[in-house]
Amino acid sequence: MTAIHAYLALFGLLAIEGTGMPGVPFEPAFIAAGYLIERGEMSFWGAVLVGTAANLLGNLIGYWLGARPGRGFIERLLHRGWGPEGMTTARYWLGRYGAVVIILARWFGPIRTPTILAAGVVGMEASIYTLYSALGAFTWTLAWQYAGWKGTHYFLGWWQLYRRYATWWMDALLILLVLALTAASIYYCWRRWYAGRAH
Protein backbone atom coordinates (compact mmCIF):
# COMPACT_ATOMS: atom_id res chain seq x y z
CA MET A 1 0.00 0.00 0.00
CA THR A 2 1.30 3.46 -0.94
CA ALA A 3 0.58 6.78 0.75
CA ILE A 4 -1.92 7.64 -2.03
CA HIS A 5 -3.86 4.44 -1.33
CA ALA A 6 -3.87 5.18 2.39
CA TYR A 7 -5.09 8.75 1.85
CA LEU A 8 -7.88 7.52 -0.45
CA ALA A 9 -8.94 4.79 1.98
CA LEU A 10 -8.88 7.27 4.86
CA PHE A 11 -10.94 9.81 2.94
CA GLY A 12 -13.50 7.32 1.65
CA LEU A 13 -14.10 5.46 4.91
CA LEU A 14 -14.22 8.57 7.10
CA ALA A 15 -16.57 10.35 4.71
CA ILE A 16 -18.99 7.42 4.82
CA GLU A 17 -18.60 7.07 8.59
CA GLY A 18 -19.17 10.80 8.97
CA THR A 19 -22.68 10.57 7.52
CA GLY A 20 -23.63 8.62 10.64
CA MET A 21 -23.74 5.23 8.95
CA PRO A 22 -23.09 2.66 11.70
CA GLY A 23 -20.66 -0.21 11.41
CA VAL A 24 -18.15 1.40 9.04
CA PRO A 25 -14.73 -0.29 9.62
CA PHE A 26 -12.60 2.86 9.70
CA GLU A 27 -9.97 1.53 12.12
CA PRO A 28 -7.85 -0.29 9.46
CA ALA A 29 -7.43 2.99 7.57
CA PHE A 30 -5.93 4.66 10.66
CA ILE A 31 -3.66 1.66 11.26
CA ALA A 32 -2.46 1.58 7.64
CA ALA A 33 -1.80 5.31 7.73
CA GLY A 34 -0.01 4.92 11.07
CA TYR A 35 2.24 2.26 9.58
CA LEU A 36 3.19 4.51 6.65
CA ILE A 37 3.71 7.47 8.99
CA GLU A 38 6.06 5.33 11.10
CA ARG A 39 8.01 4.42 7.95
CA GLY A 40 8.28 8.08 6.93
CA GLU A 41 6.19 7.55 3.78
CA MET A 42 3.21 9.59 4.91
CA SER A 43 2.64 12.82 6.82
CA PHE A 44 0.93 12.64 10.21
CA TRP A 45 -0.68 16.05 9.83
CA GLY A 46 -1.56 15.29 6.22
CA ALA A 47 -3.46 12.20 7.38
CA VAL A 48 -5.19 14.19 10.13
CA LEU A 49 -6.26 16.94 7.71
CA VAL A 50 -7.50 14.48 5.09
CA GLY A 51 -9.41 12.52 7.73
CA THR A 52 -10.89 15.68 9.24
CA ALA A 53 -12.03 17.01 5.85
CA ALA A 54 -13.58 13.66 4.93
CA ASN A 55 -15.36 13.26 8.24
CA LEU A 56 -16.66 16.82 8.11
CA LEU A 57 -17.91 16.25 4.56
CA GLY A 58 -19.79 13.16 5.77
CA ASN A 59 -21.27 15.14 8.68
CA LEU A 60 -22.52 17.83 6.30
CA ILE A 61 -24.07 15.24 3.99
CA GLY A 62 -25.88 13.71 6.98
CA TYR A 63 -27.03 17.17 8.08
CA TRP A 64 -28.24 17.99 4.55
CA LEU A 65 -30.18 14.73 4.32
CA GLY A 66 -31.93 15.58 7.58
CA ALA A 67 -32.65 19.15 6.53
CA ARG A 68 -33.71 18.51 2.91
CA PRO A 69 -34.58 15.39 0.92
CA GLY A 70 -34.76 12.85 3.73
CA ARG A 71 -36.42 15.03 6.35
CA GLY A 72 -39.74 13.19 6.53
CA PHE A 73 -38.16 9.74 6.53
CA ILE A 74 -35.55 10.70 9.13
CA GLU A 75 -38.19 12.30 11.36
CA ARG A 76 -40.13 9.03 11.33
CA LEU A 77 -36.96 7.06 11.97
CA LEU A 78 -35.94 9.23 14.93
CA HIS A 79 -39.50 9.21 16.25
CA ARG A 80 -39.48 5.41 16.16
CA GLY A 81 -36.10 5.21 17.88
CA TRP A 82 -36.55 7.98 20.44
CA GLY A 83 -40.29 7.88 21.00
CA PRO A 84 -42.87 10.70 20.80
CA GLU A 85 -40.82 13.10 22.91
CA GLY A 86 -37.57 12.35 21.13
CA MET A 87 -37.58 15.27 18.71
CA THR A 88 -38.60 17.70 21.45
CA THR A 89 -35.68 16.49 23.56
CA ALA A 90 -33.31 16.73 20.58
CA ARG A 91 -34.40 20.33 19.90
CA TYR A 92 -33.84 21.24 23.54
CA TRP A 93 -30.38 19.67 23.79
CA LEU A 94 -29.16 20.99 20.45
CA GLY A 95 -30.57 24.44 21.18
CA ARG A 96 -29.12 24.76 24.66
CA TYR A 97 -25.92 22.69 24.47
CA GLY A 98 -25.26 22.66 20.73
CA ALA A 99 -21.47 22.78 20.80
CA VAL A 100 -21.09 20.17 23.54
CA VAL A 101 -23.64 17.80 22.00
CA ILE A 102 -22.21 17.93 18.46
CA ILE A 103 -18.58 17.55 19.59
CA LEU A 104 -19.22 14.80 22.16
CA ALA A 105 -21.50 12.89 19.78
CA ARG A 106 -18.50 12.50 17.50
CA TRP A 107 -16.91 10.29 20.19
CA PHE A 108 -19.88 8.09 21.14
CA GLY A 109 -21.36 5.76 18.52
CA PRO A 110 -24.87 5.33 20.01
CA ILE A 111 -25.63 9.07 19.87
CA ARG A 112 -23.53 10.01 16.84
CA THR A 113 -25.97 8.99 14.10
CA PRO A 114 -29.10 10.45 15.74
CA THR A 115 -27.29 13.71 16.50
CA ILE A 116 -26.02 14.16 12.93
CA LEU A 117 -29.45 13.51 11.44
CA ALA A 118 -31.43 15.39 14.10
CA ALA A 119 -29.36 18.57 13.66
CA GLY A 120 -30.69 18.95 10.13
CA VAL A 121 -34.24 17.95 11.04
CA VAL A 122 -34.57 20.43 13.92
CA GLY A 123 -33.15 23.22 11.78
CA MET A 124 -29.87 23.90 13.58
CA GLU A 125 -28.07 26.74 11.79
CA ALA A 126 -25.78 25.27 9.12
CA SER A 127 -22.81 27.55 9.87
CA ILE A 128 -22.92 26.74 13.59
CA TYR A 129 -23.28 23.03 12.89
CA THR A 130 -20.34 23.15 10.47
CA LEU A 131 -18.10 24.85 13.05
CA TYR A 132 -18.94 22.39 15.83
CA SER A 133 -18.67 19.40 13.48
CA ALA A 134 -15.27 20.59 12.27
CA LEU A 135 -14.02 20.77 15.88
CA GLY A 136 -15.44 17.34 16.66
CA ALA A 137 -14.07 15.77 13.46
CA PHE A 138 -10.61 17.29 14.04
CA THR A 139 -10.23 16.16 17.66
CA TRP A 140 -11.64 12.68 16.91
CA THR A 141 -9.42 12.18 13.84
CA LEU A 142 -6.36 13.54 15.65
CA ALA A 143 -6.82 11.10 18.53
CA TRP A 144 -7.47 8.07 16.32
CA GLN A 145 -4.59 8.82 13.96
CA TYR A 146 -2.17 9.40 16.82
CA ALA A 147 -3.25 6.10 18.38
CA GLY A 148 -2.84 4.36 15.01
CA TRP A 149 0.64 5.81 14.57
CA LYS A 150 1.96 5.16 18.09
CA GLY A 151 0.23 1.78 18.29
CA THR A 152 2.02 0.75 15.10
CA HIS A 153 5.31 2.13 16.44
CA TYR A 154 5.17 0.05 19.61
CA PHE A 155 3.86 -3.05 17.83
CA LEU A 156 6.72 -2.95 15.30
CA GLY A 157 9.22 -2.49 18.10
CA TRP A 158 7.78 -5.48 19.95
CA TRP A 159 7.70 -7.55 16.73
CA GLN A 160 11.37 -6.86 15.98
CA LEU A 161 12.30 -7.86 19.54
CA TYR A 162 10.18 -10.99 19.29
CA ARG A 163 11.72 -12.06 15.98
CA ARG A 164 15.21 -11.66 17.44
CA TYR A 165 14.57 -14.27 20.12
CA ALA A 166 11.69 -16.32 18.67
CA THR A 167 11.89 -20.10 18.31
CA TRP A 168 9.61 -22.47 16.39
CA TRP A 169 7.61 -23.36 19.50
CA MET A 170 7.07 -19.67 20.31
CA ASP A 171 5.75 -19.16 16.77
CA ALA A 172 3.43 -22.15 17.18
CA LEU A 173 2.21 -20.83 20.54
CA LEU A 174 1.56 -17.38 19.05
CA ILE A 175 -0.43 -18.89 16.16
CA LEU A 176 -2.50 -20.99 18.59
CA LEU A 177 -3.16 -17.90 20.71
CA VAL A 178 -4.35 -15.89 17.69
CA LEU A 179 -6.60 -18.77 16.57
CA ALA A 180 -8.05 -19.12 20.07
CA LEU A 181 -8.78 -15.39 20.33
CA THR A 182 -10.38 -15.40 16.87
CA ALA A 183 -12.56 -18.40 17.74
CA ALA A 184 -13.57 -16.80 21.06
CA SER A 185 -14.50 -13.53 19.29
CA ILE A 186 -16.60 -15.35 16.69
CA TYR A 187 -18.33 -17.38 19.41
CA TYR A 188 -19.03 -14.24 21.45
CA CYS A 189 -20.52 -12.43 18.43
CA TRP A 190 -22.60 -15.48 17.57
CA ARG A 191 -23.96 -15.71 21.13
CA ARG A 192 -24.87 -12.02 21.10
CA TRP A 193 -26.61 -12.40 17.75
CA TYR A 194 -28.43 -15.56 18.86
CA ALA A 195 -29.53 -13.97 22.14
CA GLY A 196 -30.84 -10.95 20.21
CA ARG A 197 -32.91 -13.17 17.92
CA ALA A 198 -34.28 -15.15 20.87
CA HIS A 199 -35.72 -11.96 22.34
PDB file of C-alpha atoms in Angstrom:
ATOM      1  CA  MET A   1       0.000   0.000   0.000  1.00  0.00           C
ATOM      2  CA  THR A   2       1.297   3.459  -0.936  1.00  0.00           C
ATOM      3  CA  ALA A   3       0.575   6.782   0.747  1.00  0.00           C
ATOM      4  CA  ILE A   4      -1.918   7.637  -2.028  1.00  0.00           C
ATOM      5  CA  HIS A   5      -3.862   4.437  -1.332  1.00  0.00           C
ATOM      6  CA  ALA A   6      -3.872   5.182   2.393  1.00  0.00           C
ATOM      7  CA  TYR A   7      -5.090   8.748   1.854  1.00  0.00           C
ATOM      8  CA  LEU A   8      -7.878   7.524  -0.453  1.00  0.00           C
ATOM      9  CA  ALA A   9      -8.937   4.792   1.979  1.00  0.00           C
ATOM     10  CA  LEU A  10      -8.879   7.266   4.862  1.00  0.00           C
ATOM     11  CA  PHE A  11     -10.939   9.808   2.942  1.00  0.00           C
ATOM     12  CA  GLY A  12     -13.495   7.322   1.648  1.00  0.00           C
ATOM     13  CA  LEU A  13     -14.101   5.462   4.907  1.00  0.00           C
ATOM     14  CA  LEU A  14     -14.217   8.569   7.101  1.00  0.00           C
ATOM     15  CA  ALA A  15     -16.565  10.355   4.707  1.00  0.00           C
ATOM     16  CA  ILE A  16     -18.988   7.422   4.823  1.00  0.00           C
ATOM     17  CA  GLU A  17     -18.598   7.072   8.586  1.00  0.00           C
ATOM     18  CA  GLY A  18     -19.167  10.803   8.974  1.00  0.00           C
ATOM     19  CA  THR A  19     -22.685  10.569   7.522  1.00  0.00           C
ATOM     20  CA  GLY A  20     -23.631   8.619  10.638  1.00  0.00           C
ATOM     21  CA  MET A  21     -23.744   5.232   8.946  1.00  0.00           C
ATOM     22  CA  PRO A  22     -23.094   2.663  11.697  1.00  0.00           C
ATOM     23  CA  GLY A  23     -20.657  -0.212  11.412  1.00  0.00           C
ATOM     24  CA  VAL A  24     -18.146   1.396   9.036  1.00  0.00           C
ATOM     25  CA  PRO A  25     -14.729  -0.295   9.618  1.00  0.00           C
ATOM     26  CA  PHE A  26     -12.603   2.865   9.697  1.00  0.00           C
ATOM     27  CA  GLU A  27      -9.965   1.531  12.120  1.00  0.00           C
ATOM     28  CA  PRO A  28      -7.854  -0.294   9.463  1.00  0.00           C
ATOM     29  CA  ALA A  29      -7.431   2.993   7.572  1.00  0.00           C
ATOM     30  CA  PHE A  30      -5.931   4.660  10.661  1.00  0.00           C
ATOM     31  CA  ILE A  31      -3.663   1.660  11.265  1.00  0.00           C
ATOM     32  CA  ALA A  32      -2.464   1.576   7.638  1.00  0.00           C
ATOM     33  CA  ALA A  33      -1.799   5.312   7.730  1.00  0.00           C
ATOM     34  CA  GLY A  34      -0.012   4.921  11.073  1.00  0.00           C
ATOM     35  CA  TYR A  35       2.241   2.255   9.583  1.00  0.00           C
ATOM     36  CA  LEU A  36       3.188   4.509   6.647  1.00  0.00           C
ATOM     37  CA  ILE A  37       3.713   7.472   8.988  1.00  0.00           C
ATOM     38  CA  GLU A  38       6.057   5.334  11.099  1.00  0.00           C
ATOM     39  CA  ARG A  39       8.009   4.421   7.951  1.00  0.00           C
ATOM     40  CA  GLY A  40       8.278   8.079   6.928  1.00  0.00           C
ATOM     41  CA  GLU A  41       6.191   7.554   3.780  1.00  0.00           C
ATOM     42  CA  MET A  42       3.213   9.591   4.912  1.00  0.00           C
ATOM     43  CA  SER A  43       2.640  12.820   6.816  1.00  0.00           C
ATOM     44  CA  PHE A  44       0.926  12.636  10.205  1.00  0.00           C
ATOM     45  CA  TRP A  45      -0.677  16.051   9.831  1.00  0.00           C
ATOM     46  CA  GLY A  46      -1.556  15.286   6.221  1.00  0.00           C
ATOM     47  CA  ALA A  47      -3.457  12.195   7.383  1.00  0.00           C
ATOM     48  CA  VAL A  48      -5.194  14.187  10.132  1.00  0.00           C
ATOM     49  CA  LEU A  49      -6.264  16.944   7.713  1.00  0.00           C
ATOM     50  CA  VAL A  50      -7.505  14.475   5.085  1.00  0.00           C
ATOM     51  CA  GLY A  51      -9.407  12.518   7.727  1.00  0.00           C
ATOM     52  CA  THR A  52     -10.894  15.679   9.242  1.00  0.00           C
ATOM     53  CA  ALA A  53     -12.027  17.009   5.847  1.00  0.00           C
ATOM     54  CA  ALA A  54     -13.578  13.656   4.928  1.00  0.00           C
ATOM     55  CA  ASN A  55     -15.358  13.255   8.236  1.00  0.00           C
ATOM     56  CA  LEU A  56     -16.664  16.818   8.111  1.00  0.00           C
ATOM     57  CA  LEU A  57     -17.909  16.247   4.565  1.00  0.00           C
ATOM     58  CA  GLY A  58     -19.793  13.160   5.766  1.00  0.00           C
ATOM     59  CA  ASN A  59     -21.266  15.142   8.680  1.00  0.00           C
ATOM     60  CA  LEU A  60     -22.519  17.831   6.300  1.00  0.00           C
ATOM     61  CA  ILE A  61     -24.068  15.236   3.987  1.00  0.00           C
ATOM     62  CA  GLY A  62     -25.877  13.707   6.976  1.00  0.00           C
ATOM     63  CA  TYR A  63     -27.032  17.167   8.076  1.00  0.00           C
ATOM     64  CA  TRP A  64     -28.237  17.990   4.553  1.00  0.00           C
ATOM     65  CA  LEU A  65     -30.182  14.725   4.322  1.00  0.00           C
ATOM     66  CA  GLY A  66     -31.931  15.576   7.578  1.00  0.00           C
ATOM     67  CA  ALA A  67     -32.655  19.150   6.526  1.00  0.00           C
ATOM     68  CA  ARG A  68     -33.707  18.513   2.912  1.00  0.00           C
ATOM     69  CA  PRO A  69     -34.579  15.391   0.921  1.00  0.00           C
ATOM     70  CA  GLY A  70     -34.759  12.849   3.726  1.00  0.00           C
ATOM     71  CA  ARG A  71     -36.417  15.031   6.352  1.00  0.00           C
ATOM     72  CA  GLY A  72     -39.739  13.187   6.530  1.00  0.00           C
ATOM     73  CA  PHE A  73     -38.156   9.738   6.534  1.00  0.00           C
ATOM     74  CA  ILE A  74     -35.547  10.696   9.129  1.00  0.00           C
ATOM     75  CA  GLU A  75     -38.187  12.298  11.363  1.00  0.00           C
ATOM     76  CA  ARG A  76     -40.131   9.031  11.328  1.00  0.00           C
ATOM     77  CA  LEU A  77     -36.956   7.060  11.970  1.00  0.00           C
ATOM     78  CA  LEU A  78     -35.944   9.228  14.930  1.00  0.00           C
ATOM     79  CA  HIS A  79     -39.503   9.206  16.246  1.00  0.00           C
ATOM     80  CA  ARG A  80     -39.482   5.407  16.163  1.00  0.00           C
ATOM     81  CA  GLY A  81     -36.097   5.209  17.880  1.00  0.00           C
ATOM     82  CA  TRP A  82     -36.548   7.985  20.441  1.00  0.00           C
ATOM     83  CA  GLY A  83     -40.285   7.881  21.002  1.00  0.00           C
ATOM     84  CA  PRO A  84     -42.874  10.700  20.796  1.00  0.00           C
ATOM     85  CA  GLU A  85     -40.825  13.105  22.915  1.00  0.00           C
ATOM     86  CA  GLY A  86     -37.566  12.349  21.127  1.00  0.00           C
ATOM     87  CA  MET A  87     -37.576  15.267  18.712  1.00  0.00           C
ATOM     88  CA  THR A  88     -38.598  17.699  21.453  1.00  0.00           C
ATOM     89  CA  THR A  89     -35.678  16.487  23.560  1.00  0.00           C
ATOM     90  CA  ALA A  90     -33.308  16.735  20.579  1.00  0.00           C
ATOM     91  CA  ARG A  91     -34.397  20.326  19.895  1.00  0.00           C
ATOM     92  CA  TYR A  92     -33.837  21.240  23.543  1.00  0.00           C
ATOM     93  CA  TRP A  93     -30.375  19.673  23.794  1.00  0.00           C
ATOM     94  CA  LEU A  94     -29.159  20.994  20.446  1.00  0.00           C
ATOM     95  CA  GLY A  95     -30.568  24.440  21.179  1.00  0.00           C
ATOM     96  CA  ARG A  96     -29.124  24.762  24.656  1.00  0.00           C
ATOM     97  CA  TYR A  97     -25.924  22.687  24.467  1.00  0.00           C
ATOM     98  CA  GLY A  98     -25.265  22.658  20.725  1.00  0.00           C
ATOM     99  CA  ALA A  99     -21.468  22.779  20.802  1.00  0.00           C
ATOM    100  CA  VAL A 100     -21.090  20.173  23.536  1.00  0.00           C
ATOM    101  CA  VAL A 101     -23.645  17.797  22.004  1.00  0.00           C
ATOM    102  CA  ILE A 102     -22.206  17.932  18.463  1.00  0.00           C
ATOM    103  CA  ILE A 103     -18.578  17.553  19.591  1.00  0.00           C
ATOM    104  CA  LEU A 104     -19.222  14.804  22.157  1.00  0.00           C
ATOM    105  CA  ALA A 105     -21.498  12.894  19.783  1.00  0.00           C
ATOM    106  CA  ARG A 106     -18.497  12.501  17.495  1.00  0.00           C
ATOM    107  CA  TRP A 107     -16.914  10.294  20.195  1.00  0.00           C
ATOM    108  CA  PHE A 108     -19.877   8.087  21.136  1.00  0.00           C
ATOM    109  CA  GLY A 109     -21.363   5.762  18.523  1.00  0.00           C
ATOM    110  CA  PRO A 110     -24.866   5.329  20.015  1.00  0.00           C
ATOM    111  CA  ILE A 111     -25.633   9.067  19.875  1.00  0.00           C
ATOM    112  CA  ARG A 112     -23.530  10.010  16.835  1.00  0.00           C
ATOM    113  CA  THR A 113     -25.966   8.995  14.096  1.00  0.00           C
ATOM    114  CA  PRO A 114     -29.103  10.448  15.744  1.00  0.00           C
ATOM    115  CA  THR A 115     -27.291  13.715  16.497  1.00  0.00           C
ATOM    116  CA  ILE A 116     -26.017  14.160  12.926  1.00  0.00           C
ATOM    117  CA  LEU A 117     -29.451  13.507  11.444  1.00  0.00           C
ATOM    118  CA  ALA A 118     -31.430  15.392  14.102  1.00  0.00           C
ATOM    119  CA  ALA A 119     -29.357  18.570  13.657  1.00  0.00           C
ATOM    120  CA  GLY A 120     -30.693  18.947  10.132  1.00  0.00           C
ATOM    121  CA  VAL A 121     -34.242  17.946  11.044  1.00  0.00           C
ATOM    122  CA  VAL A 122     -34.568  20.431  13.925  1.00  0.00           C
ATOM    123  CA  GLY A 123     -33.147  23.223  11.780  1.00  0.00           C
ATOM    124  CA  MET A 124     -29.872  23.905  13.582  1.00  0.00           C
ATOM    125  CA  GLU A 125     -28.070  26.738  11.790  1.00  0.00           C
ATOM    126  CA  ALA A 126     -25.780  25.268   9.122  1.00  0.00           C
ATOM    127  CA  SER A 127     -22.805  27.545   9.871  1.00  0.00           C
ATOM    128  CA  ILE A 128     -22.922  26.744  13.592  1.00  0.00           C
ATOM    129  CA  TYR A 129     -23.284  23.031  12.895  1.00  0.00           C
ATOM    130  CA  THR A 130     -20.339  23.154  10.471  1.00  0.00           C
ATOM    131  CA  LEU A 131     -18.103  24.846  13.051  1.00  0.00           C
ATOM    132  CA  TYR A 132     -18.943  22.390  15.826  1.00  0.00           C
ATOM    133  CA  SER A 133     -18.669  19.403  13.483  1.00  0.00           C
ATOM    134  CA  ALA A 134     -15.267  20.591  12.268  1.00  0.00           C
ATOM    135  CA  LEU A 135     -14.018  20.774  15.875  1.00  0.00           C
ATOM    136  CA  GLY A 136     -15.440  17.343  16.656  1.00  0.00           C
ATOM    137  CA  ALA A 137     -14.066  15.774  13.465  1.00  0.00           C
ATOM    138  CA  PHE A 138     -10.606  17.288  14.041  1.00  0.00           C
ATOM    139  CA  THR A 139     -10.235  16.164  17.656  1.00  0.00           C
ATOM    140  CA  TRP A 140     -11.640  12.685  16.906  1.00  0.00           C
ATOM    141  CA  THR A 141      -9.425  12.180  13.839  1.00  0.00           C
ATOM    142  CA  LEU A 142      -6.361  13.545  15.650  1.00  0.00           C
ATOM    143  CA  ALA A 143      -6.822  11.104  18.530  1.00  0.00           C
ATOM    144  CA  TRP A 144      -7.473   8.073  16.321  1.00  0.00           C
ATOM    145  CA  GLN A 145      -4.589   8.822  13.964  1.00  0.00           C
ATOM    146  CA  TYR A 146      -2.174   9.401  16.822  1.00  0.00           C
ATOM    147  CA  ALA A 147      -3.249   6.101  18.378  1.00  0.00           C
ATOM    148  CA  GLY A 148      -2.844   4.358  15.008  1.00  0.00           C
ATOM    149  CA  TRP A 149       0.636   5.808  14.574  1.00  0.00           C
ATOM    150  CA  LYS A 150       1.961   5.158  18.086  1.00  0.00           C
ATOM    151  CA  GLY A 151       0.229   1.783  18.290  1.00  0.00           C
ATOM    152  CA  THR A 152       2.018   0.745  15.100  1.00  0.00           C
ATOM    153  CA  HIS A 153       5.310   2.131  16.439  1.00  0.00           C
ATOM    154  CA  TYR A 154       5.169   0.048  19.612  1.00  0.00           C
ATOM    155  CA  PHE A 155       3.865  -3.050  17.829  1.00  0.00           C
ATOM    156  CA  LEU A 156       6.721  -2.954  15.300  1.00  0.00           C
ATOM    157  CA  GLY A 157       9.225  -2.489  18.105  1.00  0.00           C
ATOM    158  CA  TRP A 158       7.777  -5.481  19.947  1.00  0.00           C
ATOM    159  CA  TRP A 159       7.704  -7.551  16.730  1.00  0.00           C
ATOM    160  CA  GLN A 160      11.369  -6.862  15.982  1.00  0.00           C
ATOM    161  CA  LEU A 161      12.302  -7.862  19.536  1.00  0.00           C
ATOM    162  CA  TYR A 162      10.177 -10.991  19.292  1.00  0.00           C
ATOM    163  CA  ARG A 163      11.720 -12.058  15.975  1.00  0.00           C
ATOM    164  CA  ARG A 164      15.214 -11.663  17.438  1.00  0.00           C
ATOM    165  CA  TYR A 165      14.569 -14.267  20.123  1.00  0.00           C
ATOM    166  CA  ALA A 166      11.686 -16.319  18.674  1.00  0.00           C
ATOM    167  CA  THR A 167      11.888 -20.097  18.314  1.00  0.00           C
ATOM    168  CA  TRP A 168       9.613 -22.466  16.393  1.00  0.00           C
ATOM    169  CA  TRP A 169       7.612 -23.357  19.502  1.00  0.00           C
ATOM    170  CA  MET A 170       7.074 -19.672  20.310  1.00  0.00           C
ATOM    171  CA  ASP A 171       5.750 -19.159  16.770  1.00  0.00           C
ATOM    172  CA  ALA A 172       3.434 -22.150  17.181  1.00  0.00           C
ATOM    173  CA  LEU A 173       2.206 -20.825  20.539  1.00  0.00           C
ATOM    174  CA  LEU A 174       1.561 -17.382  19.053  1.00  0.00           C
ATOM    175  CA  ILE A 175      -0.431 -18.892  16.162  1.00  0.00           C
ATOM    176  CA  LEU A 176      -2.503 -20.988  18.586  1.00  0.00           C
ATOM    177  CA  LEU A 177      -3.164 -17.903  20.710  1.00  0.00           C
ATOM    178  CA  VAL A 178      -4.352 -15.893  17.692  1.00  0.00           C
ATOM    179  CA  LEU A 179      -6.600 -18.767  16.572  1.00  0.00           C
ATOM    180  CA  ALA A 180      -8.050 -19.123  20.072  1.00  0.00           C
ATOM    181  CA  LEU A 181      -8.781 -15.395  20.333  1.00  0.00           C
ATOM    182  CA  THR A 182     -10.376 -15.400  16.873  1.00  0.00           C
ATOM    183  CA  ALA A 183     -12.563 -18.397  17.742  1.00  0.00           C
ATOM    184  CA  ALA A 184     -13.573 -16.797  21.057  1.00  0.00           C
ATOM    185  CA  SER A 185     -14.498 -13.531  19.294  1.00  0.00           C
ATOM    186  CA  ILE A 186     -16.598 -15.351  16.686  1.00  0.00           C
ATOM    187  CA  TYR A 187     -18.328 -17.379  19.407  1.00  0.00           C
ATOM    188  CA  TYR A 188     -19.027 -14.238  21.454  1.00  0.00           C
ATOM    189  CA  CYS A 189     -20.522 -12.425  18.431  1.00  0.00           C
ATOM    190  CA  TRP A 190     -22.604 -15.479  17.567  1.00  0.00           C
ATOM    191  CA  ARG A 191     -23.961 -15.709  21.131  1.00  0.00           C
ATOM    192  CA  ARG A 192     -24.872 -12.019  21.102  1.00  0.00           C
ATOM    193  CA  TRP A 193     -26.612 -12.402  17.754  1.00  0.00           C
ATOM    194  CA  TYR A 194     -28.433 -15.558  18.861  1.00  0.00           C
ATOM    195  CA  ALA A 195     -29.528 -13.970  22.137  1.00  0.00           C
ATOM    196  CA  GLY A 196     -30.840 -10.946  20.212  1.00  0.00           C
ATOM    197  CA  ARG A 197     -32.907 -13.165  17.920  1.00  0.00           C
ATOM    198  CA  ALA A 198     -34.278 -15.147  20.867  1.00  0.00           C
ATOM    199  CA  HIS A 199     -35.718 -11.960  22.336  1.00  0.00           C
TER     200      HIS A 199
END
